[in-house]
Coordinates of C-alpha atoms in Angstrom, one line a residue:
X162 CA 0.0 0.0 0.0
X163 CA 1.1 3.6 -0.4
X164 CA 3.3 4.9 2.5
X165 CA 2.6 8.0 4.6
X166 CA 5.8 9.7 3.7
X167 CA 5.0 9.5 0.0
X168 CA 1.7 11.3 0.5
X169 CA 3.4 13.7 3.0
X170 CA 6.0 14.6 0.4
X171 CA 3.4 15.2 -2.2
X172 CA 1.3 17.4 0.0
X173 CA 4.3 19.4 1.1
X174 CA 5.1 20.2 -2.5
X175 CA 1.6 21.3 -3.1
X176 CA 1.7 23.4 0.1
X177 CA 4.8 25.3 -1.0
X178 CA 3.5 25.8 -4.6
X179 CA 0.5 27.8 -3.5
X180 CA 0.9 31.5 -2.6
X181 CA -1.2 32.7 0.3
X182 CA -2.7 36.2 -0.2
X183 CA -1.7 38.8 2.4
X184 CA -4.0 39.0 5.5
X185 CA -6.4 36.4 4.0
X186 CA -6.3 34.3 7.2
X187 CA -7.2 37.3 9.3
X188 CA -10.1 38.0 6.9
X189 CA -11.5 34.5 7.4
X190 CA -11.3 35.0 11.2
X191 CA -13.1 38.3 11.0
X192 CA -15.8 37.0 8.7
X193 CA -16.4 34.1 11.0
X194 CA -16.7 36.4 14.0
X195 CA -19.2 38.5 12.1
X196 CA -21.3 35.3 11.4
X197 CA -21.3 34.4 15.1
X198 CA -22.5 37.9 16.1
X199 CA -25.1 37.7 13.3
X200 CA -26.4 34.4 14.6
X201 CA -26.6 35.7 18.2
X202 CA -28.6 38.7 17.0
X203 CA -31.0 36.4 15.2
X204 CA -31.5 34.3 18.3
X205 CA -32.1 37.4 20.5
X206 CA -34.7 38.7 18.1
X207 CA -36.2 35.3 17.3
X208 CA -39.8 36.6 17.6
X209 CA -39.2 39.5 15.3
X210 CA -37.3 37.3 12.9
X211 CA -40.4 35.1 12.5
X212 CA -42.6 38.2 11.9
X213 CA -40.1 39.5 9.4
X214 CA -40.0 36.1 7.7
X215 CA -43.8 36.3 7.2
X216 CA -43.5 39.8 5.7
X217 CA -40.7 38.6 3.3
X218 CA -42.8 35.6 2.3
X219 CA -45.8 37.9 1.5
X220 CA -43.5 40.2 -0.5
X221 CA -42.1 37.3 -2.4
X222 CA -45.6 36.1 -3.3
X223 CA -46.3 39.6 -4.4
X224 CA -43.2 39.6 -6.7
X225 CA -44.3 36.3 -8.2
X226 CA -47.8 37.7 -8.9
X227 CA -46.3 40.8 -10.5
X228 CA -44.0 38.6 -12.6
X229 CA -47.0 36.8 -14.0
X230 CA -48.3 40.1 -15.5
X231 CA -46.6 40.7 -18.9
X232 CA -45.6 44.4 -18.6
X233 CA -43.8 43.7 -15.3
X234 CA -41.9 40.5 -16.4
X235 CA -38.8 42.3 -17.5
X236 CA -38.5 44.2 -14.3
X237 CA -39.2 41.2 -12.1
X238 CA -36.5 39.2 -13.9
X239 CA -33.9 41.6 -12.5
X240 CA -34.8 40.8 -8.9
X241 CA -31.8 39.1 -7.3
X242 CA -32.1 35.6 -5.8
X243 CA -32.0 36.0 -2.0
X244 CA -28.8 34.5 -0.4
X245 CA -27.0 34.0 -3.7
X246 CA -23.8 35.9 -4.0
X247 CA -22.1 34.3 -7.0
X248 CA -23.7 32.4 -9.9
X249 CA -22.2 30.1 -12.5
X250 CA -22.9 31.0 -16.0
X251 CA -22.0 29.4 -19.4
X252 CA -18.7 30.8 -20.5
X253 CA -16.9 30.2 -23.8
X254 CA -17.0 26.9 -25.8
X255 CA -14.1 25.6 -27.9
X256 CA -15.1 23.0 -30.5
X257 CA -14.0 21.4 -33.8
X258 CA -14.7 18.1 -35.5
X259 CA -13.7 16.0 -38.5
X260 CA -14.0 12.3 -39.4
X261 CA -11.0 11.4 -37.3
X262 CA -11.3 13.8 -34.3
X263 CA -13.7 15.8 -32.1
X264 CA -13.0 18.6 -29.7
X265 CA -15.6 20.1 -27.4
X266 CA -14.4 22.1 -24.4
X267 CA -17.0 23.9 -22.2
X268 CA -15.7 26.7 -20.0
X269 CA -17.5 27.9 -16.9
X270 CA -17.8 31.6 -15.9
X271 CA -18.5 32.7 -12.3
X272 CA -20.5 35.9 -12.1
X273 CA -18.9 38.0 -9.3
X274 CA -17.2 41.3 -8.9
X275 CA -14.4 39.8 -6.8
X276 CA -10.9 40.3 -8.2
X277 CA -9.9 36.7 -7.1
X278 CA -12.9 35.2 -8.9
X279 CA -12.2 37.3 -11.9
X280 CA -8.7 35.8 -12.0
X281 CA -10.2 32.4 -11.7
X282 CA -12.4 33.0 -14.7
X283 CA -9.3 34.1 -16.7
X284 CA -7.6 30.9 -15.7
X285 CA -10.6 28.8 -16.9
X286 CA -10.4 30.5 -20.2
X287 CA -6.6 30.2 -20.5
X288 CA -6.7 26.5 -19.5
X289 CA -9.3 25.8 -22.3
X290 CA -7.3 27.7 -24.9
X291 CA -4.1 25.9 -23.9
X292 CA -5.8 22.5 -24.1
X293 CA -7.4 23.3 -27.4
X294 CA -4.0 24.3 -28.9
X295 CA -2.4 21.2 -27.4
X296 CA -5.0 18.9 -29.0
X297 CA -4.7 20.6 -32.4
X298 CA -0.9 20.0 -32.3
X299 CA -1.5 16.4 -31.4
X300 CA -3.9 15.9 -34.3
X301 CA -1.4 17.3 -36.8
X302 CA 1.3 15.0 -35.5
X303 CA -0.9 11.9 -35.5
X304 CA -2.9 12.3 -38.7
X305 CA -5.7 9.8 -39.1
X306 CA -5.7 8.6 -35.4
X307 CA -9.1 8.7 -33.8
X308 CA -9.2 11.2 -31.0
X309 CA -12.0 12.7 -28.9
X310 CA -11.4 15.3 -26.3
X311 CA -14.3 16.6 -24.2
X312 CA -14.5 18.8 -21.1
X313 CA -17.4 19.9 -18.9
X314 CA -18.1 21.3 -15.6
X315 CA -20.7 21.1 -12.8
X316 CA -21.6 22.6 -9.4
X317 CA -20.8 20.0 -6.8
X318 CA -21.8 22.3 -3.9
X319 CA -23.8 25.5 -4.0
X320 CA -25.1 26.5 -0.6
X321 CA -25.2 29.8 1.3
X322 CA -21.5 29.6 2.2
X323 CA -19.5 27.7 -0.4
X324 CA -19.5 27.1 -4.2
X325 CA -17.6 24.1 -5.5
X326 CA -16.9 23.8 -9.2
X327 CA -15.7 20.5 -10.7
X328 CA -14.1 20.5 -14.2
X329 CA -13.5 17.2 -15.9
X330 CA -11.6 16.5 -19.1
X331 CA -11.6 13.2 -20.9
X332 CA -9.4 12.1 -23.8
X333 CA -10.5 9.1 -25.8
X334 CA -7.9 7.3 -27.9
X335 CA -6.0 4.1 -27.0
X336 CA -7.3 4.6 -23.5
X337 CA -9.5 7.2 -21.9
X338 CA -7.6 9.1 -19.1
X339 CA -9.7 11.6 -17.2
X340 CA -8.4 14.7 -15.5
X341 CA -10.5 16.3 -12.7
X342 CA -10.0 19.7 -11.1
X343 CA -12.0 21.4 -8.3
X344 CA -12.3 25.0 -7.2
X345 CA -13.7 26.0 -3.8
X346 CA -15.1 29.5 -3.4
X347 CA -16.1 31.1 -0.1
X348 CA -19.1 33.1 -1.2
X349 CA -19.1 35.5 1.7
X350 CA -15.4 36.2 1.6
X351 CA -15.5 36.3 -2.2
X352 CA -12.3 34.3 -2.4
X353 CA -10.9 31.1 -3.9
X354 CA -9.7 28.7 -1.1
X355 CA -6.5 26.7 -1.1
X356 CA -5.2 24.1 1.4
X357 CA -2.6 26.4 2.9
X358 CA -5.2 29.1 3.4
X359 CA -7.3 26.8 5.7
X360 CA -4.5 25.7 8.0
X361 CA -2.3 27.3 10.6
X362 CA 0.9 25.6 9.5
X363 CA 2.3 22.5 7.7
X364 CA 1.4 20.2 10.6
X365 CA -1.9 19.4 8.8
X366 CA 0.2 17.5 6.1
X367 CA 1.1 14.8 8.5
X368 CA -2.5 14.7 9.9
X369 CA -4.0 14.2 6.5
X370 CA -1.3 11.8 5.4
X371 CA -1.9 9.5 8.4
X372 CA -5.7 9.6 7.8
X373 CA -5.3 8.7 4.1
X374 CA -3.1 5.8 5.0
X375 CA -5.6 4.6 7.6
X376 CA -8.5 4.8 5.1
X377 CA -6.4 2.9 2.5
X378 CA -5.8 0.0 5.0
X379 CA -9.5 -0.1 5.8
X380 CA -10.5 -0.2 2.1
X381 CA -8.0 -3.0 1.3
X382 CA -9.2 -5.0 4.3
X383 CA -12.9 -4.7 3.2
X384 CA -12.4 -5.4 -0.5
X385 CA -9.9 -7.4 -2.7
X386 CA -10.8 -5.1 -5.6
X387 CA -9.2 -2.1 -3.9
X388 CA -5.6 -1.9 -5.0
X389 CA -3.1 0.9 -4.3
X390 CA 0.5 1.3 -5.5
X391 CA 3.1 0.2 -2.9
X392 CA 6.2 2.1 -2.0
X393 CA 8.2 -0.1 -4.4
X394 CA 5.8 0.7 -7.2
X395 CA 6.2 4.4 -6.7
X396 CA 10.0 4.1 -6.6
X397 CA 10.1 2.1 -9.9
X398 CA 7.6 4.2 -11.8
X399 CA 8.8 7.9 -11.8
X400 CA 5.8 8.8 -14.0
X401 CA 3.4 7.7 -11.3
X402 CA 5.4 9.4 -8.6
X403 CA 5.4 12.7 -10.6
X404 CA 1.6 12.5 -10.9
X405 CA 1.2 12.3 -7.2
X406 CA 3.3 15.5 -6.7
X407 CA 1.0 17.4 -9.1
X408 CA -2.3 16.0 -7.9
X409 CA -2.2 15.5 -4.1
X410 CA -3.3 19.1 -3.4
X411 CA -6.5 18.7 -5.4
X412 CA -9.4 19.0 -2.9
X413 CA -13.0 20.2 -2.4
X414 CA -15.6 20.6 0.3
X415 CA -18.6 18.3 0.2
X416 CA -22.2 19.1 1.3
X417 CA -21.2 18.5 4.9
X418 CA -18.3 20.9 4.4
X419 CA -15.8 18.1 5.0
X420 CA -12.5 18.2 3.3
X421 CA -12.1 15.7 0.4
X422 CA -8.6 15.0 -1.0
X423 CA -8.6 13.8 -4.7
X424 CA -5.9 12.0 -6.5
X425 CA -5.5 11.9 -10.3
X426 CA -6.2 8.7 -12.2
X427 CA -3.2 6.3 -12.1
X428 CA -1.5 8.5 -9.4
X429 CA -1.7 6.1 -6.5
X430 CA -3.8 3.2 -7.9
X431 CA -4.6 1.4 -11.2
X432 CA -6.7 3.2 -13.8
X433 CA -9.9 1.2 -13.0
X434 CA -9.9 2.9 -9.6
X435 CA -10.6 6.2 -11.2
X436 CA -9.8 9.3 -9.2
X437 CA -9.4 8.1 -5.6
X438 CA -11.1 10.3 -3.1
X439 CA -10.6 10.5 0.7
X440 CA -13.1 12.3 2.9
X441 CA -11.2 13.7 5.9
X442 CA -13.5 14.0 9.0
X443 CA -13.4 17.6 10.3
X444 CA -12.7 16.4 13.8
X445 CA -9.4 14.9 12.6
X446 CA -8.1 18.2 11.2
X447 CA -9.9 20.7 13.5
X448 CA -6.8 21.4 15.6
X449 CA -4.9 22.3 12.5
X450 CA -7.4 24.7 11.0
X451 CA -6.8 28.5 11.1
X452 CA -10.3 28.7 12.7
X453 CA -11.4 25.4 14.2
X454 CA -15.1 26.3 13.4
X455 CA -14.6 27.5 9.9
X456 CA -15.9 24.3 8.3
X457 CA -18.7 23.9 10.8

């Protein structure tokens, strides 16, 4: 099975490769404290909150009634959705096809005024352009070879606090490797999260490493179909080892706001295992988080 220090080495590389914006940790702390105070105020004025809720519901019904009247439809369409800070829209689409190949790359665009999310949109576009050019070059070099490259995206989580975008690219030729990427956005902070941003220091690398190894042992014990590369496999196959270094930092938050570590296909297991995922219980990493209640 895969050894802790191999995963630890991979996570350390990922940690050092991600720049942490100035004062972002403090911003998360401040935002959390504001949320606590907001909740306390809501509890204190519970009665008035119920009354206000009734008024809001009445107003919402009124808006819906107005929207049903033709002259008012265009105005009603501009009413923002309550509680929604960012929305995912359809961005650009790169496509081309011929008898021997087909390319179809869909690019998401997140509607937000945040500079960080604007940069993320630019990265989405740049990634798609780069992939398109790469595939075109491959087609010219391998004339006649059948090739299909498709990419799509979906919202994995979209609640009041977090938005998680999954991007998936599949190349179909001799085999069909799939690349998966995730982006986690804190809606209230209007920022894109990274692993280093969530934790106080590098101690979390060991914590997560140990938890992944523990889960691997459990999976192997429960099913003979679960196979992971051993330390010897990783040492002999430099390509596989390199993949771990690039993919170990891939993560997202699920609907329970738990951290999920994702590995690329073939990185730590045979291809039929897909993209291995490990859900890290929040209680395991709570002591390492910048704010122990941030993921609550």
